[in-house]
PDB file of C-alpha atoms in Angstrom:
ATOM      1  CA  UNK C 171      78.026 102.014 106.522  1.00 82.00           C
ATOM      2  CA  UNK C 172      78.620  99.482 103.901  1.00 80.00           C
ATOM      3  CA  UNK C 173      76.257  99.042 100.892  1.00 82.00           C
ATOM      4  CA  UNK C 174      74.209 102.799 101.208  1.00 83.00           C
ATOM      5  CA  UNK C 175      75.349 104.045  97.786  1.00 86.00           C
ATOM      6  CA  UNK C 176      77.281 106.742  99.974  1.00 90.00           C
ATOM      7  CA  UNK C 177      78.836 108.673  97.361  1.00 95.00           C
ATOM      8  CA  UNK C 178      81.291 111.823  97.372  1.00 96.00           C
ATOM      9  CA  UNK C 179      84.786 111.919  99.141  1.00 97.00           C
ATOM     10  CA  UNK C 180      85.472 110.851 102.492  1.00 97.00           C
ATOM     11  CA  UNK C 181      85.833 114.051 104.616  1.00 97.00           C
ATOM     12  CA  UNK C 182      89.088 114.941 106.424  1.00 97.00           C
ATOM     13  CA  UNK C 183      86.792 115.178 109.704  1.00 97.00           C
ATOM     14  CA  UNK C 184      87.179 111.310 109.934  1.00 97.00           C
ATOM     15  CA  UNK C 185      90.225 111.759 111.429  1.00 96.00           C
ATOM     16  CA  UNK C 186      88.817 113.457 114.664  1.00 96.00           C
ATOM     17  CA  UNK C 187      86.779 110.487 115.056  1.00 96.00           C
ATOM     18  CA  UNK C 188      89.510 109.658 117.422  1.00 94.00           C
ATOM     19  CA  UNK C 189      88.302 106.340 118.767  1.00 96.00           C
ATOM     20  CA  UNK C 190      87.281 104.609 115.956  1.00 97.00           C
ATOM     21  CA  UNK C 191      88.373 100.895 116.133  1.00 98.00           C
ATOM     22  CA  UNK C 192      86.750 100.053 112.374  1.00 97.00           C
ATOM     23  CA  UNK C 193      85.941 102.089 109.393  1.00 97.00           C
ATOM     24  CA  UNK C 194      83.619 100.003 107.199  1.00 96.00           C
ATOM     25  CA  UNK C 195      82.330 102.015 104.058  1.00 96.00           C
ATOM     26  CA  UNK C 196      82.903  99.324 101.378  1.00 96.00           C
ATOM     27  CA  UNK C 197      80.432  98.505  98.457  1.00 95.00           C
ATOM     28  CA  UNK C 198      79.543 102.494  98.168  1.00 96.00           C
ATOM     29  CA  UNK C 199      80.160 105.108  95.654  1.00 97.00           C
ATOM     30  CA  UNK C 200      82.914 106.686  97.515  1.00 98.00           C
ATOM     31  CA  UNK C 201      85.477 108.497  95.251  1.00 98.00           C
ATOM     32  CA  UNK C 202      88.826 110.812  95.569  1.00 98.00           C
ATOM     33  CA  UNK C 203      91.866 109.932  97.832  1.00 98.00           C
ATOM     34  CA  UNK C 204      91.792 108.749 101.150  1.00 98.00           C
ATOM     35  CA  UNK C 205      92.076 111.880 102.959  1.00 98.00           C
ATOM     36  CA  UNK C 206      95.732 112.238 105.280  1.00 98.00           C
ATOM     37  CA  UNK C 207      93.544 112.985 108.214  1.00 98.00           C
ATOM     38  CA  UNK C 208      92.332 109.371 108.527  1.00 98.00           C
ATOM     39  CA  UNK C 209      96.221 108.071 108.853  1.00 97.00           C
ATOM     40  CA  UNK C 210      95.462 109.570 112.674  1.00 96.00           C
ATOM     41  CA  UNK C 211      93.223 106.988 113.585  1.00 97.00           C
ATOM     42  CA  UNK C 212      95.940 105.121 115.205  1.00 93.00           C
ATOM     43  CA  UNK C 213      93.924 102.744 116.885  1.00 96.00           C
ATOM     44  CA  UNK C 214      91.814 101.952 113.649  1.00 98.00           C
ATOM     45  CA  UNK C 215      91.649  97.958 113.220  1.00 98.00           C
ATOM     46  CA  UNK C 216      90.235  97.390 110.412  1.00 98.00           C
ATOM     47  CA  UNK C 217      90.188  99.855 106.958  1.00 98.00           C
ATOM     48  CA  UNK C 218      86.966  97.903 104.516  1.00 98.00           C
ATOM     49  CA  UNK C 219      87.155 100.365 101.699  1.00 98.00           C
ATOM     50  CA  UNK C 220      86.539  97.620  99.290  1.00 97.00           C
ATOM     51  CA  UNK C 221      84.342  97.965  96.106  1.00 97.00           C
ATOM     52  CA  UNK C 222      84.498 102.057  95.598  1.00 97.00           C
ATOM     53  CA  UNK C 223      85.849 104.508  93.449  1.00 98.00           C
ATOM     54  CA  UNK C 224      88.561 105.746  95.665  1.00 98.00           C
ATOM     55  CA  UNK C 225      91.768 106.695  94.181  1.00 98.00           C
ATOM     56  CA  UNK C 226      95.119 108.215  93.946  1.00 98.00           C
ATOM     57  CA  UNK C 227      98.154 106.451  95.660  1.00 97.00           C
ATOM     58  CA  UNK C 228      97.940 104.926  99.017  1.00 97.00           C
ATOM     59  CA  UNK C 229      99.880 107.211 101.302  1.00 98.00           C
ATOM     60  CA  UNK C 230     103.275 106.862 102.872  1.00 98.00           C
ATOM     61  CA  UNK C 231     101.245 107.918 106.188  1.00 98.00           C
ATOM     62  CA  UNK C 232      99.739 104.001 105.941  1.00 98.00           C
ATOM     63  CA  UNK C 233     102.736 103.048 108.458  1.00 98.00           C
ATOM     64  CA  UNK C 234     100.988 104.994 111.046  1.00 98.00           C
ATOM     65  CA  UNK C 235      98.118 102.807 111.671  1.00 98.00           C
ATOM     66  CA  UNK C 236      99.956 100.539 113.953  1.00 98.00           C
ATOM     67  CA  UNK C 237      96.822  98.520 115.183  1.00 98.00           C
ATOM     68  CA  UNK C 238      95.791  97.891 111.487  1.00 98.00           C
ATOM     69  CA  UNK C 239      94.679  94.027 111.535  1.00 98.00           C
ATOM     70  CA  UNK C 240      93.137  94.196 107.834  1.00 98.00           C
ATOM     71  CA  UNK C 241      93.077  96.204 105.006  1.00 98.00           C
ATOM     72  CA  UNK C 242      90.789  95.815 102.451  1.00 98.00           C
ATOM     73  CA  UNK C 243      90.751  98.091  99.311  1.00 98.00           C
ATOM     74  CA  UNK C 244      90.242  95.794  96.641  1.00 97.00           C
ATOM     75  CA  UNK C 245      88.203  96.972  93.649  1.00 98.00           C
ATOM     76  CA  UNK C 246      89.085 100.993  93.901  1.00 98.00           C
ATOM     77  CA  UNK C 247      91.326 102.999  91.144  1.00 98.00           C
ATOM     78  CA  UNK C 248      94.494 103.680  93.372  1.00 98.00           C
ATOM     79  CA  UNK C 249      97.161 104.176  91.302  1.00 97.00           C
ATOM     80  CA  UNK C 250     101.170 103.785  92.378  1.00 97.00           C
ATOM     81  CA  UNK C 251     103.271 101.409  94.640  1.00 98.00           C
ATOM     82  CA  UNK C 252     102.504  99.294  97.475  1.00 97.00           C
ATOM     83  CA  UNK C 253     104.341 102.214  99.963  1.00 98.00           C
ATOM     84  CA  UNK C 254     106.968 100.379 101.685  1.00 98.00           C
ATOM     85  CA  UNK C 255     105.917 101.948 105.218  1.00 98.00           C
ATOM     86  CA  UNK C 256     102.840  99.362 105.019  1.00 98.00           C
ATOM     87  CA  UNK C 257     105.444  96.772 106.479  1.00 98.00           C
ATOM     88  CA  UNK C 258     105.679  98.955 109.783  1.00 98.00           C
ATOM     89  CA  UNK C 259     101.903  97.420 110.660  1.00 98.00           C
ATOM     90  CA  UNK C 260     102.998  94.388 112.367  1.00 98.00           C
ATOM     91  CA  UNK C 261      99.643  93.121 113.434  1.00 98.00           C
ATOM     92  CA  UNK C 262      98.179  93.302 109.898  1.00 98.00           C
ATOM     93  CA  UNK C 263      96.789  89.958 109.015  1.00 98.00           C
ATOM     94  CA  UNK C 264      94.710  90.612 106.153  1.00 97.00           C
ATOM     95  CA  UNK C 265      95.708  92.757 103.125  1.00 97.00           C
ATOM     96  CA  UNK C 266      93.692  92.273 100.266  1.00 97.00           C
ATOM     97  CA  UNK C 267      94.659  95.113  97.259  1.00 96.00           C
ATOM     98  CA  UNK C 268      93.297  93.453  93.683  1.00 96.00           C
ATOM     99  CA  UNK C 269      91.545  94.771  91.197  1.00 96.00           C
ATOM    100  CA  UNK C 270      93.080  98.518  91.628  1.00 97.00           C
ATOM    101  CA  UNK C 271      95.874 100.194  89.451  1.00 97.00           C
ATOM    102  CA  UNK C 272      98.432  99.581  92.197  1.00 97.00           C
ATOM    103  CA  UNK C 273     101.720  98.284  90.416  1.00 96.00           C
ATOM    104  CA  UNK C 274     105.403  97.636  90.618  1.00 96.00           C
ATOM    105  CA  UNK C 275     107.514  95.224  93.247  1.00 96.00           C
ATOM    106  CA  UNK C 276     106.056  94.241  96.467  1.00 97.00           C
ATOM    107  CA  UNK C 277     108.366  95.938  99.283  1.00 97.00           C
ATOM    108  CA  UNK C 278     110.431  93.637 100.898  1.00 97.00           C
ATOM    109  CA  UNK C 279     109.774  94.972 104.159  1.00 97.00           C
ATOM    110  CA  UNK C 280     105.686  94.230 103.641  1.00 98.00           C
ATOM    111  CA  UNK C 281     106.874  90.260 103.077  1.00 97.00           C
ATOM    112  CA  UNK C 282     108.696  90.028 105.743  1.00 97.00           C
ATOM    113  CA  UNK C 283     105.599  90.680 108.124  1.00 97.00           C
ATOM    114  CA  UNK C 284     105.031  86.787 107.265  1.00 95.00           C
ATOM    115  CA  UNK C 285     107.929  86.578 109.579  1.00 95.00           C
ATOM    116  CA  UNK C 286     108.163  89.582 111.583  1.00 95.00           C
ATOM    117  CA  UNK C 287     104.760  90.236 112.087  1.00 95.00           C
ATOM    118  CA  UNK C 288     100.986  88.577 111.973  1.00 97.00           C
ATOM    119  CA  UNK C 289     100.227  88.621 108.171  1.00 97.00           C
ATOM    120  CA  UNK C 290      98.595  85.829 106.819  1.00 96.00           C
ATOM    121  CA  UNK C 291      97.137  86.851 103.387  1.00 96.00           C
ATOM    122  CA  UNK C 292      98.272  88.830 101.105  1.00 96.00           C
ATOM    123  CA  UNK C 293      96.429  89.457  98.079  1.00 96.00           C
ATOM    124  CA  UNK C 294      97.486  91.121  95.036  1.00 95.00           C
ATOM    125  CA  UNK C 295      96.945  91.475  91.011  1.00 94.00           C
ATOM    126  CA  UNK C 296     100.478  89.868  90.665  1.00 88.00           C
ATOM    127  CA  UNK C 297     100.070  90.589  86.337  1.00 92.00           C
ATOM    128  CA  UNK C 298     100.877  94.569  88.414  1.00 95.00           C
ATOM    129  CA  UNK C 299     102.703  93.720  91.218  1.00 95.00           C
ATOM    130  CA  UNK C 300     105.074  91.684  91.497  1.00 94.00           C
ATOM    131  CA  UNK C 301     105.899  89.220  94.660  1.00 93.00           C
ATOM    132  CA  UNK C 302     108.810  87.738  95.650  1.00 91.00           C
ATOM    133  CA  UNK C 303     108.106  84.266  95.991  1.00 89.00           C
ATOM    134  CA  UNK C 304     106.138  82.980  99.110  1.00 89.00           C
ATOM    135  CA  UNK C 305     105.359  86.545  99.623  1.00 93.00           C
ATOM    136  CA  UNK C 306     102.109  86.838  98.367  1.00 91.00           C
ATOM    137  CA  UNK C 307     100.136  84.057  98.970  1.00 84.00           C
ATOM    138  CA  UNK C 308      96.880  84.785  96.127  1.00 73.00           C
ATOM    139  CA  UNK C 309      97.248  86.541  92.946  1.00 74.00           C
ATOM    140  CA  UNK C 310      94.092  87.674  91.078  1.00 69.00           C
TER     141      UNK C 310
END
C-alpha cells in the first residue's frame, strides 16, 4: 500500500493480521504512533514505514519482532532513543532511521548485531545519534 496518500493512524487491528510477513505503507500520509498492537506480528519481515508522518518514540516492544530483516522509517517525526531492545532482532539486516527526531547514543547492544547477528546497514542522522565507531556504517 505504498504511495496511496493513505492518511490517518494506523489502526491497532493490524496486529490481528496475524500472518503478515511485510507491512509496506511508506510514501503515505500516515500520522500518530505506531500502534503496540503491531509489535505482535512476530513473524513480520519487513516494517517500510518510510516517508510519513508517524511519530512518537519507537517502542521498547520493537525487540519482539524477532523475524524483522529490515526496518525502514526514515523520513517520519519519531522522537526519543534508538530503544536498546532493537538489538534482540538478530536477523535484521537493514535499518535505515534518518531524517526523524530520533537522538542520543546508539545502544551498544544494536552494534553488536554486526557481530552477533545479520546487520549490514545501519543508517542514521549521526549530527542526533551518535555511533560508536564502525557501528553505523552511513550517516545522513
Amino acid at each position: 500500500v505504498d504511495k496511496n496518500r493513505l492518511g490517518g493512524e494506523i489502526p491497532s487491528e493490524i496486529g490481528n493480521a496475524s500472518l503478515l510477513n511485510f507491512l509496506t505503507a511508506d510514501a503515505n500520509l500516515l500520522e500518530g504512533e505506531i500502534p503496540e498492537a503491531l509489535y505482535n506480528l512476530e513473524g513480520l519481515r519487513a516494517l517500510n514505514l518510510h516517508e510519513n508522518k508517524l511519530s512518537g518514540p519507537v517502542s521498547t516492544s520493537i525487540g519482539k519482532l524477532t523475524n524483522l530483516e529490515q526496518l525502514s522509517l526514515f523520513d517520519n517525526a519519531f522522537t526519543g532513543p534508538i530503544p536498546s531492545e532493537l538489538g534482540l532482532l538478530f536477523k535484521v539486516e537493514h535499518v535505515v532511521l534518518n531524517g526523524t527526531n530520533i537522538e542520543g547514543t546508539m545502544p551498544v547492544q544494536v552494534c553488536d548485531l554486526r557481530t552477533t547477528g545479520n546487520l549490514v546497514n545501519l543508517i542514521v542522522d549521526c549530527d542526533k545519534v551518535q555511533c560508536p565507531e564502525g557501528c553505523c556504517n552511513d550517516c545522513i
